[in-house]
Amino acid sequence: MHIMNRILAALFAMLSFTSIGYAADSLPSWNDGAAKQAIVKFVERVTREGASDFVPVPERIATFDNDGTLWAEQPLYFQIFFALDRVKTLAPQHPEWTTQEPFASLLKGDVKGALAGGEKAIAEIMMTTHSGMTTEEFDKVVKDWIATARHPVSKQPFTSMIYQPMLELLEYLRANGFKTFIVSGGGIEFMRPWTEKVYGIPPEQVVGTSGGLKYELQDGKPALVKLPTLVHNDDKEGKPVGIQRHIGRRPIAAFGNSDGDLQMLLWTCIADGPRFCLYVHHTDAAREWAYDRESHIGKLDKGLDEAKARGWTVVSIKDDWKKVFAYQ
Amino acid sequence: MHIMNRILAALFAMLSFTSIGYAADSLPSWNDGAAKQAIVKFVERVTREGASDFVPVPERIATFDNDGTLWAEQPLYFQIFFALDRVKTLAPQHPEWTTQEPFASLLKGDVKGALAGGEKAIAEIMMTTHSGMTTEEFDKVVKDWIATARHPVSKQPFTSMIYQPMLELLEYLRANGFKTFIVSGGGIEFMRPWTEKVYGIPPEQVVGTSGGLKYELQDGKPALVKLPTLVHNDDKEGKPVGIQRHIGRRPIAAFGNSDGDLQMLLWTCIADGPRFCLYVHHTDAAREWAYDRESHIGKLDKGLDEAKARGWTVVSIKDDWKKVFAYQ
């Protein structure tokens, strides 16, 4: 962010302490229901200087899941489409794939058959397509893909599949002195090349699933080579661990959409002081997708029960969001 | 940092573009030699809007080693004194230590004997004293220790053993839009409890050696328990790896004092665009310590040769620093 923008954002945040109208206008894609009111009330509570619930700026840490929380995740996590495209690109260098599963099915266009191998097959596809090159090479591959690939249903660029209300929420929180982080099961190096441009979240505020890295000299120049090993699985119990490793302090607000986010929300909200936890509930089959307890992707079951029991905010996309995607 | 300070810092940074006088005054503990001039010249070069070497604010990443670069590291890394004090505190719960090395020697006050076991003995002391409790409990233990423990030679609190010129440098860089990170071989959770107060570096900008963490429910509340395992050794080749994991982009400036920092400096400075690498050379036996090629701690040998060959800035504490510690 340009330094002038930072100054303006900070000044704006100060002015906002006295202006509820500003807060309401910051979330124009949200209907004026209980979810929006809970968000605004929380932000006003922790930013009112001198009040008992005031939280100093450095402690205003907010963590967001990505898939299903900031952008869509149907019909498959978008990173899987990236990996499938990589398999096609890399196939000429791997003649053995024509007979070797899960690659053989993939190359015949049979995605379902390839993924029939379950988590093991997916892990093999991910490892193979996300390693064997330097971090800089991978960064370029991701940037090229994200600039050109299209979502199979909407035919939009994947970065158009981000939720407009959540983008407004990120900006509203930052304008109020929050530092916004992504804490996602997605690959950390798959997200970082575009999160700053798309969400305003710089690479150092992205926490994700991480593979091994090897430092080596290539023609006398240091390089970091991506290894086909899993170093940190940033899902479920891995989310609080990832938060501790990267951020080193407990968030005061956390946002998710699935059971994979439950531990992050518990870690955030079962602690002293003012806390805010929110689940995005996918209830809109017309404008997005409708799924929860039985879904293969982004299953929200225990989380829905915990949210009810603990009084967390649950956003119903159908009822709470005026707009889902900016392109609609 | 309070929001008002952030605004003032940002405004100050903008004003500083046109004022060399300001830059000079920001580093009052530096003598006006080649090192100080190189720093100021680099900062002016990358912050001059419209110039070919201009670097946008989000890319102004600066990484600092801690031991021997931001604070002293003699006669032993300060974290080892912490660990030794922990052994004494924990001894009543470990009757077996009275006969078990390296603990038996330590408890008899024979530090030299205990450390005779070399890296294995040190690793055992570190693992034992840095695990078996939650991250929140450990945070409190470190805060209590750092508030009360004294350096064995100076008799000052350890946080008074920070280098005043480096503190000024951190602030000068931040006033010019840099984000300052610690990238240290020290334990990440040993540093984070005090780096914000002492250096103005928040926990999320501290990268260090990390142990295993286990998420579990304790009386229904989530907790992260520190395990006696090594997950990341943030030294030598581990520094660029730690930078990539935590920051996700290459620094444009890096500061170290030993061969353990060499890979970080190479990673930073062998890349396109304006870059700045600096070694602190411990040359002042009167005000601090004098050591380099033969030292057991903070050995600077290859690094000194590389610095010369590559034209990096080498700070001679004796010649370049007007003041070393604020208390002197």
XYZ file of C-alpha atoms in Angstrom, chain A residues 130-143 188-190 192-193 211-216 218 222-227, chain B residues 240-245 248-250 267:
42
model
C 4.112 -27.916 -6.406
C 7.765 -28.967 -6.183
C 10.920 -29.433 -8.224
C 11.418 -25.758 -8.964
C 12.582 -22.649 -7.151
C 10.191 -20.449 -5.169
C 10.685 -17.703 -7.751
C 9.817 -20.011 -10.636
C 6.728 -21.213 -8.781
C 5.673 -17.631 -8.072
C 5.718 -16.911 -11.803
C 3.793 -20.106 -12.639
C 1.047 -19.142 -10.178
C 0.887 -15.543 -11.406
C 1.073 -20.725 1.242
C 3.011 -20.247 -1.991
C -0.089 -20.702 -4.099
C 0.977 -15.259 -1.802
C 1.511 -14.282 -5.456
C 6.160 -27.797 1.899
C 9.875 -28.283 2.405
C 12.374 -25.762 1.081
C 16.030 -26.377 0.294
C 18.582 -23.591 0.092
C 21.181 -24.158 -2.603
C 22.584 -22.352 -8.581
C 21.273 -18.683 -3.814
C 17.938 -20.328 -4.596
C 15.189 -21.974 -2.572
C 13.984 -25.196 -4.151
C 10.509 -26.503 -3.346
C 10.632 -30.112 -2.087
C 16.570 -17.771 3.863
C 14.158 -20.667 4.441
C 12.708 -18.929 7.504
C 12.424 -15.679 5.545
C 10.541 -17.401 2.741
C 8.204 -19.205 5.163
C 7.320 -14.693 1.577
C 9.359 -12.090 -0.206
C 13.020 -11.285 -0.437
C 19.921 -14.314 -0.414
